[in-house]
Tab-separated table of C-alpha atoms in Angstrom:
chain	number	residue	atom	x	y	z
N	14	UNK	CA	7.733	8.343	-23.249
N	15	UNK	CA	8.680	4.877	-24.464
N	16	UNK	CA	12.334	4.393	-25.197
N	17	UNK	CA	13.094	4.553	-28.537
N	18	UNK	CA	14.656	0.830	-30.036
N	19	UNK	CA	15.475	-0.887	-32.985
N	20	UNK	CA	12.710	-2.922	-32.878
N	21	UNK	CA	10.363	0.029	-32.894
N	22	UNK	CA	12.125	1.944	-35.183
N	23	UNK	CA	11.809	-1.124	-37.940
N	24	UNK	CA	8.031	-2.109	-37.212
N	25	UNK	CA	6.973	1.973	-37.810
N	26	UNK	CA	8.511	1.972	-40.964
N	27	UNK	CA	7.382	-1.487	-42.065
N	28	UNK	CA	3.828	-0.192	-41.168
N	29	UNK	CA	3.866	2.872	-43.479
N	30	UNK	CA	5.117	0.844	-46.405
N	31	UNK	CA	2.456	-1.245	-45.503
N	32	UNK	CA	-0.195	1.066	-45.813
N	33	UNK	CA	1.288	2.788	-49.086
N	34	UNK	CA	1.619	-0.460	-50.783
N	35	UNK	CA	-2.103	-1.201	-49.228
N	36	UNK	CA	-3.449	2.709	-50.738
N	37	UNK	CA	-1.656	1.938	-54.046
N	38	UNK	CA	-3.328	-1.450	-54.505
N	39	UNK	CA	-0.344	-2.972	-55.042
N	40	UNK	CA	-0.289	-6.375	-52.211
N	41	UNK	CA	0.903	-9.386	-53.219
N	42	UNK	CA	2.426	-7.815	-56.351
N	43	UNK	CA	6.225	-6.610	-55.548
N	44	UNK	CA	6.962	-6.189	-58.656
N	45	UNK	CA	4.789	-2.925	-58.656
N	46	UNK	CA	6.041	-1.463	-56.251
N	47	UNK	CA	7.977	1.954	-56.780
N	48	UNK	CA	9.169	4.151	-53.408
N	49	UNK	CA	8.454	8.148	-53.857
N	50	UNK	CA	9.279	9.648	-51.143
N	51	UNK	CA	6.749	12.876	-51.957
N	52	UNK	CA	4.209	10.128	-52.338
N	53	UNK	CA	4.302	8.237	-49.499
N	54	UNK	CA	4.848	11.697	-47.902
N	55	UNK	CA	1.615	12.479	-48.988
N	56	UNK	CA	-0.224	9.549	-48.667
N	57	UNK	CA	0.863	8.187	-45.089
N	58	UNK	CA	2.964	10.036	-43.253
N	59	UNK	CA	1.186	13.237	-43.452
N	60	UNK	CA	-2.448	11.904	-43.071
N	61	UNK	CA	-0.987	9.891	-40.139
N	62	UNK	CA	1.627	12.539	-38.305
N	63	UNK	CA	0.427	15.746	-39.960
N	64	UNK	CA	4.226	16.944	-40.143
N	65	UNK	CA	4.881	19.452	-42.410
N	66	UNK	CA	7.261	20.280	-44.558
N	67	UNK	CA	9.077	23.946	-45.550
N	68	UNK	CA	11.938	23.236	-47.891
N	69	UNK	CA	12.095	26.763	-49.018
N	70	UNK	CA	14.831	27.939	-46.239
N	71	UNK	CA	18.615	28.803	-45.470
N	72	UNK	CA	18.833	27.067	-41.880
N	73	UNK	CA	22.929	28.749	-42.449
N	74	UNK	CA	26.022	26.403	-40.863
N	75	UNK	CA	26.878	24.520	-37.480
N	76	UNK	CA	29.829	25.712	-35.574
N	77	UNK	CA	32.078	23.489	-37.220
N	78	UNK	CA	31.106	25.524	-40.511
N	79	UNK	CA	29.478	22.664	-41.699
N	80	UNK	CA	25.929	23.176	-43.563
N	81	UNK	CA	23.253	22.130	-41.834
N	82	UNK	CA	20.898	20.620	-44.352
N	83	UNK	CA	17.307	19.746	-42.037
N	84	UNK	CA	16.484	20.649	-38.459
N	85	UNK	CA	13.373	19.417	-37.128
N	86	UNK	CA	11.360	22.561	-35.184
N	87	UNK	CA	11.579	22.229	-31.449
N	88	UNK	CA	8.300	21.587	-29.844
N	89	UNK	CA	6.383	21.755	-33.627
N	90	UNK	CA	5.431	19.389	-36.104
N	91	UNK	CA	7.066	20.678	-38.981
N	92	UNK	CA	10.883	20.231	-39.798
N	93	UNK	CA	13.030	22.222	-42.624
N	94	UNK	CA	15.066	21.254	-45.157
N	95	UNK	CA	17.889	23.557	-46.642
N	96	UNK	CA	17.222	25.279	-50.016
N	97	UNK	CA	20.972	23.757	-51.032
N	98	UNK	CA	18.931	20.860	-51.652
N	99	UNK	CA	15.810	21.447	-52.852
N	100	UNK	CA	16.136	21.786	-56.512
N	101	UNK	CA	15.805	19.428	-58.319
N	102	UNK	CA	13.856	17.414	-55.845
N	103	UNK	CA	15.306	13.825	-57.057
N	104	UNK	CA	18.782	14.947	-55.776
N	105	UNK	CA	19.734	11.965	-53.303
N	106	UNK	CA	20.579	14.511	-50.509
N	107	UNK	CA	17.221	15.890	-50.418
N	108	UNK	CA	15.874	12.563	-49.948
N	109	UNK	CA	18.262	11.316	-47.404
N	110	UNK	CA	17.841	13.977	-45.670
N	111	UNK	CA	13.773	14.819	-45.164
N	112	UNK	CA	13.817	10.527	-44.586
N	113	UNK	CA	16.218	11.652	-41.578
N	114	UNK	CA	13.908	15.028	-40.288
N	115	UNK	CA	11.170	12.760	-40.505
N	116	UNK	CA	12.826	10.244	-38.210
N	117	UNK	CA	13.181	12.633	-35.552
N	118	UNK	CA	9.801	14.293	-35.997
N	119	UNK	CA	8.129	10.913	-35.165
N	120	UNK	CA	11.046	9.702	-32.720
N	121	UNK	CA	12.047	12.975	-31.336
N	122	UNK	CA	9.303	15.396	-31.077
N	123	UNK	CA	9.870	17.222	-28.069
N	124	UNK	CA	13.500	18.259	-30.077
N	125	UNK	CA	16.551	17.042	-30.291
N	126	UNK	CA	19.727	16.986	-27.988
N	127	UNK	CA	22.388	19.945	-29.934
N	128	UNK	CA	23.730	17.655	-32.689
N	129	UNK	CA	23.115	19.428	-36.306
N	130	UNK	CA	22.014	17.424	-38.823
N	131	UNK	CA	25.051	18.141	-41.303
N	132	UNK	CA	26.514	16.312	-43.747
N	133	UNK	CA	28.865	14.469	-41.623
N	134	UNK	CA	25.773	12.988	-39.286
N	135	UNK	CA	23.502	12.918	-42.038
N	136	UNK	CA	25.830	10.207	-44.000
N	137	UNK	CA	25.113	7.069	-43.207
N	138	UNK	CA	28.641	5.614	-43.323
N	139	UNK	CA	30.119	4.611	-39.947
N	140	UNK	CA	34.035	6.264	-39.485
N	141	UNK	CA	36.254	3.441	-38.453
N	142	UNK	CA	36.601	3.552	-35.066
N	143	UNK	CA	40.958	4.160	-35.286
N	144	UNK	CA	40.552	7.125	-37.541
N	145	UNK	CA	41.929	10.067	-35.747
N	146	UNK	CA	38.735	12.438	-36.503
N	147	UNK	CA	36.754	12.045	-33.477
N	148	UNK	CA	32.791	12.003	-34.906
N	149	UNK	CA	30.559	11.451	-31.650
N	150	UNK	CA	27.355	10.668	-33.355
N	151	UNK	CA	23.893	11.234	-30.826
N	152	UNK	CA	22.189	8.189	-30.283
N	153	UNK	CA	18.778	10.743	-31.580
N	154	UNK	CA	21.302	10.779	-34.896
N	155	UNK	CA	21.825	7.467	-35.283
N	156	UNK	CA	18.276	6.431	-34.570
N	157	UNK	CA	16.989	9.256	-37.773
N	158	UNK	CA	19.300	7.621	-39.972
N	159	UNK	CA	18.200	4.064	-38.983
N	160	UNK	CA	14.440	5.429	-39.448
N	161	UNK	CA	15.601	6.993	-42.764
N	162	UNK	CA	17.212	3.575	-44.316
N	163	UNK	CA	14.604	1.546	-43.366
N	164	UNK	CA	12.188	3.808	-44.789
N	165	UNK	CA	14.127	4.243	-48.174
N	166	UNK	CA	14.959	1.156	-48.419
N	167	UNK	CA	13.113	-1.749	-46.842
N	168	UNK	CA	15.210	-5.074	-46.151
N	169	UNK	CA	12.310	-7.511	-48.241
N	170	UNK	CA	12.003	-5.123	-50.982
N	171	UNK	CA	15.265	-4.833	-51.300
N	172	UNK	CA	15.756	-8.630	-51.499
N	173	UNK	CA	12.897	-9.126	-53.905
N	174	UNK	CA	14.370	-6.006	-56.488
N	175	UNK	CA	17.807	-7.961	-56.312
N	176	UNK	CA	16.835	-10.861	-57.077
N	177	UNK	CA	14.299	-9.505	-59.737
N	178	UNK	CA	16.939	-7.270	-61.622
N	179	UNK	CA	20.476	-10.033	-61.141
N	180	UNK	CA	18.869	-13.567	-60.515
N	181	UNK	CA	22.362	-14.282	-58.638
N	182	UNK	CA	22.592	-17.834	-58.005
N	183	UNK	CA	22.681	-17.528	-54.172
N	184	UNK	CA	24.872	-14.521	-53.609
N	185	UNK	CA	27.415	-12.283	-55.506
N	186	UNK	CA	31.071	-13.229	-55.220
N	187	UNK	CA	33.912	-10.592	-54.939
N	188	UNK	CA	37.073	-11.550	-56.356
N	189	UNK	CA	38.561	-8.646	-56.452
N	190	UNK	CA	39.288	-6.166	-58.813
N	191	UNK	CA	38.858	-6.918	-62.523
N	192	UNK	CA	35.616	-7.175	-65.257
N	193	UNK	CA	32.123	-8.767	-64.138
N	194	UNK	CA	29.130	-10.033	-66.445
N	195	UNK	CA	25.965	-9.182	-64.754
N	196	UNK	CA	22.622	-10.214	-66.002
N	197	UNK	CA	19.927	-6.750	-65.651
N	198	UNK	CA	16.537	-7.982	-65.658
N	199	UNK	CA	17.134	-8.932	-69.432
N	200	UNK	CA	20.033	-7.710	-70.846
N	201	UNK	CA	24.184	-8.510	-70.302
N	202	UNK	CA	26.455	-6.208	-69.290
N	203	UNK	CA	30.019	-6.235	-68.368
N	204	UNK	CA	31.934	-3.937	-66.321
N	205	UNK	CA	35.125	-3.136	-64.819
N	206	UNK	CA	35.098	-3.177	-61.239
N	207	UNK	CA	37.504	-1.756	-59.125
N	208	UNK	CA	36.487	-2.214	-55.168
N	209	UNK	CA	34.044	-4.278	-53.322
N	210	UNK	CA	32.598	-0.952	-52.834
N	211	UNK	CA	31.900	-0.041	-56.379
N	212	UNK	CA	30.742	-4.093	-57.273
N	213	UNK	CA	27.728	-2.626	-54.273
N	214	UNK	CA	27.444	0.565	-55.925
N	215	UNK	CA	27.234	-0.971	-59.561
N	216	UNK	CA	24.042	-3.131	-57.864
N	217	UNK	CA	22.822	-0.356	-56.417
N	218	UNK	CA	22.486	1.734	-59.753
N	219	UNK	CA	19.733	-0.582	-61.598
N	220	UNK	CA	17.423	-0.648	-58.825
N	221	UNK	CA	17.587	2.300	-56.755
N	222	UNK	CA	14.572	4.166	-58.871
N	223	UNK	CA	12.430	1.700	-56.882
N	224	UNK	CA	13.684	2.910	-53.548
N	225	UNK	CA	13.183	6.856	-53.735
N	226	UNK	CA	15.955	7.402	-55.956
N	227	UNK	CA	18.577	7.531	-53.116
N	228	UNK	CA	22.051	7.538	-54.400
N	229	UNK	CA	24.074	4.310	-55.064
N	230	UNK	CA	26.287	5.017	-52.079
N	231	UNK	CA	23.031	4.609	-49.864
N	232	UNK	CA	21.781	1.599	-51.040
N	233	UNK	CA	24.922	0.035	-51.995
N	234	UNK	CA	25.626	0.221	-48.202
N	235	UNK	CA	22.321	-1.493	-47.538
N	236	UNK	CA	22.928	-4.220	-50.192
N	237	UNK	CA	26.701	-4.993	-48.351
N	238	UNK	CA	24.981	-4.607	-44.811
N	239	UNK	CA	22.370	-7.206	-46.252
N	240	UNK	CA	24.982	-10.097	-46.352
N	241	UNK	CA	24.441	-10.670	-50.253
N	242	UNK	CA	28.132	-10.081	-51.202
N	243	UNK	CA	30.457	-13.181	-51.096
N	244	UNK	CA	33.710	-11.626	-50.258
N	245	UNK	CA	36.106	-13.581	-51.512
N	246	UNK	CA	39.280	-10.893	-51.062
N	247	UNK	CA	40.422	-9.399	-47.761
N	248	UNK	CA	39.543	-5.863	-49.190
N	249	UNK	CA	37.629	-4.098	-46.454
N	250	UNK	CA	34.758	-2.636	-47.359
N	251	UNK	CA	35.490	0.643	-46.296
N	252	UNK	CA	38.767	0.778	-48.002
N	253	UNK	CA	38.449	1.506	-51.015
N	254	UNK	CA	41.508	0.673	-53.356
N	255	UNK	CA	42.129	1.793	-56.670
N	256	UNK	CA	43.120	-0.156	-59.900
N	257	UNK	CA	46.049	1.705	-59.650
N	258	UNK	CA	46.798	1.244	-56.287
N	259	UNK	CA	45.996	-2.716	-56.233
N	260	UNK	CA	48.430	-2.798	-58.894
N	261	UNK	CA	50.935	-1.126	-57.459
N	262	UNK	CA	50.490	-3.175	-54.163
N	263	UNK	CA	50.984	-6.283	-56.202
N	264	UNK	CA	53.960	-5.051	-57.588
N	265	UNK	CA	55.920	-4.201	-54.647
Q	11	UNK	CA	-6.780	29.708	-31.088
Q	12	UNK	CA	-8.540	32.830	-33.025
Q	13	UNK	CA	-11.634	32.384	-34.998
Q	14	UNK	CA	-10.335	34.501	-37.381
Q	15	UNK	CA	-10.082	33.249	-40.910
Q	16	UNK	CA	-8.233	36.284	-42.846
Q	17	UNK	CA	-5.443	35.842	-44.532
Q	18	UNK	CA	-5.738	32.019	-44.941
Q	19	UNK	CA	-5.614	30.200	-47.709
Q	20	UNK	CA	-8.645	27.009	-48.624
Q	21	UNK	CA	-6.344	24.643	-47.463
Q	22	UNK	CA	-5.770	26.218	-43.817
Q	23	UNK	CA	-9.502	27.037	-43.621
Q	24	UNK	CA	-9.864	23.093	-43.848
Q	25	UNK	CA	-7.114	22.209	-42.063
Q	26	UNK	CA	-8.424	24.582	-39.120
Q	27	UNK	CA	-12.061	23.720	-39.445
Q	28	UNK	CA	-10.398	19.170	-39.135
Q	29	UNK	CA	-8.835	20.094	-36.323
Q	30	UNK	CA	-11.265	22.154	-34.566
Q	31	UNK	CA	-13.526	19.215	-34.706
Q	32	UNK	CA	-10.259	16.896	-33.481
Q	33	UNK	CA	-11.030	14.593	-36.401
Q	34	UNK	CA	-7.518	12.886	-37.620
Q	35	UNK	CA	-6.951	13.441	-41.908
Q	36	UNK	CA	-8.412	9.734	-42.286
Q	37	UNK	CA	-11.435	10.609	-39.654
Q	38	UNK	CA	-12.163	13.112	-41.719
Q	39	UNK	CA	-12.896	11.084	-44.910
Q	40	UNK	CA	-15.047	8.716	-43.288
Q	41	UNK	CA	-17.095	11.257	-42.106
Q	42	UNK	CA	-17.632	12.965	-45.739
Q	43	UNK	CA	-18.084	9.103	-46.860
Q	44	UNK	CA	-21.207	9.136	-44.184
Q	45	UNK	CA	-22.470	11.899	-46.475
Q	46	UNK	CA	-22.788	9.617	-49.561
Q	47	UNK	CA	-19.777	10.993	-51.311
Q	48	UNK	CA	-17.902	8.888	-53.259
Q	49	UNK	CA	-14.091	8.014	-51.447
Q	50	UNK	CA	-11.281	10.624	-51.294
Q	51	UNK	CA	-8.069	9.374	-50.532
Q	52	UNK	CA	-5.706	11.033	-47.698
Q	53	UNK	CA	-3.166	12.165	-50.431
Q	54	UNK	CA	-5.806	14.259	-52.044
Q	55	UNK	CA	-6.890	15.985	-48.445
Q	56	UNK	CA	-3.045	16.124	-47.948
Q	57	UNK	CA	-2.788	17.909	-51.765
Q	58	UNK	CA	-5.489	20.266	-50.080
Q	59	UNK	CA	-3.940	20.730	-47.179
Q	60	UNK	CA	-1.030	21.977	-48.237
Q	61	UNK	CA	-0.451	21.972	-52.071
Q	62	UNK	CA	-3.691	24.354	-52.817
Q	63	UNK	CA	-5.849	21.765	-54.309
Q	64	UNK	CA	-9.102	23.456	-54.853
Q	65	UNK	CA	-11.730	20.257	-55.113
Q	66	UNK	CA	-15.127	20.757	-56.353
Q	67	UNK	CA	-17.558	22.169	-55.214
Q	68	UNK	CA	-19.678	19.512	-54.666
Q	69	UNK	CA	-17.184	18.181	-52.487
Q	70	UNK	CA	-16.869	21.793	-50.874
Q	71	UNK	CA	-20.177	21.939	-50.079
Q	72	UNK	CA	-19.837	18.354	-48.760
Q	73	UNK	CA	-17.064	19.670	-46.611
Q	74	UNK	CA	-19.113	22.679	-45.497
Q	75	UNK	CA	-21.876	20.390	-44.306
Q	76	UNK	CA	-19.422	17.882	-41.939
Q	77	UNK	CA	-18.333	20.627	-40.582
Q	78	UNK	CA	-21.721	22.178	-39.815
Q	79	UNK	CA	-20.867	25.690	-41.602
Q	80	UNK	CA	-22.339	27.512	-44.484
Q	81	UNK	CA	-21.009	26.357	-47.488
Q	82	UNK	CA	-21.295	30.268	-48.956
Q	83	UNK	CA	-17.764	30.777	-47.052
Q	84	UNK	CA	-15.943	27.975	-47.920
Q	85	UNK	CA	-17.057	28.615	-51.460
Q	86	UNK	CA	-16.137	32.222	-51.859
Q	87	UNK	CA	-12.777	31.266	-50.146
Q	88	UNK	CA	-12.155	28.383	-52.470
Q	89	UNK	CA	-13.017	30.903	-55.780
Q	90	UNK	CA	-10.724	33.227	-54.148
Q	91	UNK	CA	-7.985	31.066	-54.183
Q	92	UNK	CA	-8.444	29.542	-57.499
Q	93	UNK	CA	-8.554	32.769	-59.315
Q	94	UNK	CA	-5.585	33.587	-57.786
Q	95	UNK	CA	-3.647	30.590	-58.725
Q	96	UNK	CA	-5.122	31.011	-62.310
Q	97	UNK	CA	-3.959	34.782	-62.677
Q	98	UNK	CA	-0.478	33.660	-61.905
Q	99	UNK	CA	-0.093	30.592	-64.524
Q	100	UNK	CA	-1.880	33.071	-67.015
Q	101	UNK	CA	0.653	35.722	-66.027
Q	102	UNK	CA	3.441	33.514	-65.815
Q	103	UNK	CA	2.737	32.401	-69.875
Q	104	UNK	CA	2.439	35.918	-70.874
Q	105	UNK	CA	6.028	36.531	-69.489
Q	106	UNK	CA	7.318	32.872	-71.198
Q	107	UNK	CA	5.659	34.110	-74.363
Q	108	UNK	CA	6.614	37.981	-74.240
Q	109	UNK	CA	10.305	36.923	-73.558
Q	110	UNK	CA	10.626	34.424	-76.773
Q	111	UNK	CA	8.837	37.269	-78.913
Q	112	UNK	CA	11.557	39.405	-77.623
Q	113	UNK	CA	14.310	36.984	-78.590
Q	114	UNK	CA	12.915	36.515	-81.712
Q	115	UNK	CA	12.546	39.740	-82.690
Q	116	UNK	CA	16.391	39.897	-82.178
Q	117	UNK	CA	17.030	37.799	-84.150
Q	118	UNK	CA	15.714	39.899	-87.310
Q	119	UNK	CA	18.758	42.189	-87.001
């Protein structure tokens, strides 16, 4: 069995896109295109994988107590999502979640090493690495949720719905907290802005219904890990600060 | 793998009879397209597959003949299935409306 790489990982996705972009008749026109995850569900990756689904099920908690939300069947093509998260079907969770089974289905189908797929694996965030919770996170983990983003959200569609919806001159600047004029598609609105994180959330909330409807945490990550935010603050991404808190730090 | 086709529903039946031939979802349709049929796409066998899509049954018999069985069985199977599916939307909308004519009764007191 070929070893599973980034490379890989990034071509298999681009090639189902592909083909549900090809079934829906929609090449060479990006501004069609709208991600459903049931739909592309039903129009690749079944026909292609024949994995099914049963999202009907109460797969109970890891030892941690943690909910486990998906497990993908051990030696079977189906995988199982929890019933937590199956009504109503748009909730971001859900998605997230059968993108991730489905990773390891096609990456990992003999089964997986013991990790759970709960909430803390499932998330996509990286923990800092001095944070005193130790998180070991399987590489077969790490490799779903890689499978997962780049399913939900492909790099050049995301760069073409960006630039679509903002028409940002070359990229947005940061300048810390305080209000920002966007331009959406054709309208103006302002808003106040607290973190770097919530300026990628806030981009993330016009344009995610054309990436599966994941949440704007999700694809607000993808937009930062894109490079199209001009930081111009030392705020850390992952820290995210308050307008109370940034005022206070000023002050004292 | 038993022959045995109790207890399934149309979808399995296909599903079973795809495999048994080894044919991939996508194999499949381009051997009903040999027949002359006009093109089904792999979300509809997928709807069929596993959502209880009951096509036609020109298309049944279609199926019937790719997989070199008599179409009587997929038929009666496929009949089955949609008058079971039917009986339960009809007896779903006679609970919906009997509830409301409940409530509104109720409401007269």
């Amino acid at each position: 069995m070929s070893k599973v790489t980034k490379e890989h990982i990034v071509s298999t996705t681009e090639e189902i896109i592909e083909e549900y972009i090809d079934a829906k008749n929609w090449e060479s026109r990006p501004e069609m295109v709208v991600l459903n995850l049931q739909d592309i569900y039903e129009t690749v990756i079944y026909p292609r994988y024949e994995i099914e689904v049963n999202n009907d099920v109460d797969i109970g908690y890891d030892e941690n107590g943690e909910k486990i939300l998906g497990k993908k069947v051990k030696g079977e093509k189906l995988i199982l999502i929890d019933r937590s998260l199956s009504y109503p079907i748009q909730d971001p969770r859900y998605i997230f979640t059968f993108g991730h089974e489905f990773g390891h289905a096609i990456f990992h189908p003999e089964g997986e090493d013991p990790h759970y797929c709960s909430p803390a694996e499932i998330s996509i965030f990286i923990k800092e690495k001095n944070r005193k919770k130790q998180i070991t996170f399987s590489p077969q983990e790490v490799q779903a949720n890689f499978f997962a983003e780049n399913l939900l959200m492909p790099t050049k569609l995301v760069l073409f719905r960006v630039f679509q919806c903002y028409n940002p001159k070359d990229s947005f600047a940061y300048k810390g907290p305080g209000k920002y004029w966007f331009q959406v598609f054709k309208a103006e609105i302002y808003r106040y802005i607290s973190s770097l994180k919530e300026l990628c959330r806030t981009l993330a909330h016009y344009i995610r219904k054309y990436f599966c409807h994941v949440s704007k945490e999700a694809l607000g990550y993808k937009i930062w890990k894109m490079g199209l935010i001009n930081n111009q603050t030392n705020e850390n991404f992952f820290e995210e600060r308050t307008h109370l808190a940034h005022q206070l730090k000023q002050i004292v | 793998m038993s022959s045995a086709s109790d207890n399934l529903s149309f979808g399995d039946r296909i599903k079973q009879l795809r495999k048994g031939k080894g044919w991939t979802v996508k194999e499949f349709i381009a051997e009903i397209k040999a027949l002359g049929q006009e093109n089904i796409s792999p979300a509809y066998v997928t709807r069929i597959e596993l959502y209880g899509e009951i096509p036609s049954p020109e298309l049944i018999c279609r199926m019937a003949d790719v997989f070199g069985i008599n179409e009587d069985e997929l038929l009666k199977l496929a009949r089955e299935n949609k008058v079971k599916q039917l009986s339960k939307s009809l007896e779903e909308k006679y609970q919906k409306a009997a509830g409301i004519y409940r409530k509104e009764r109720k409401k007269k007191f």
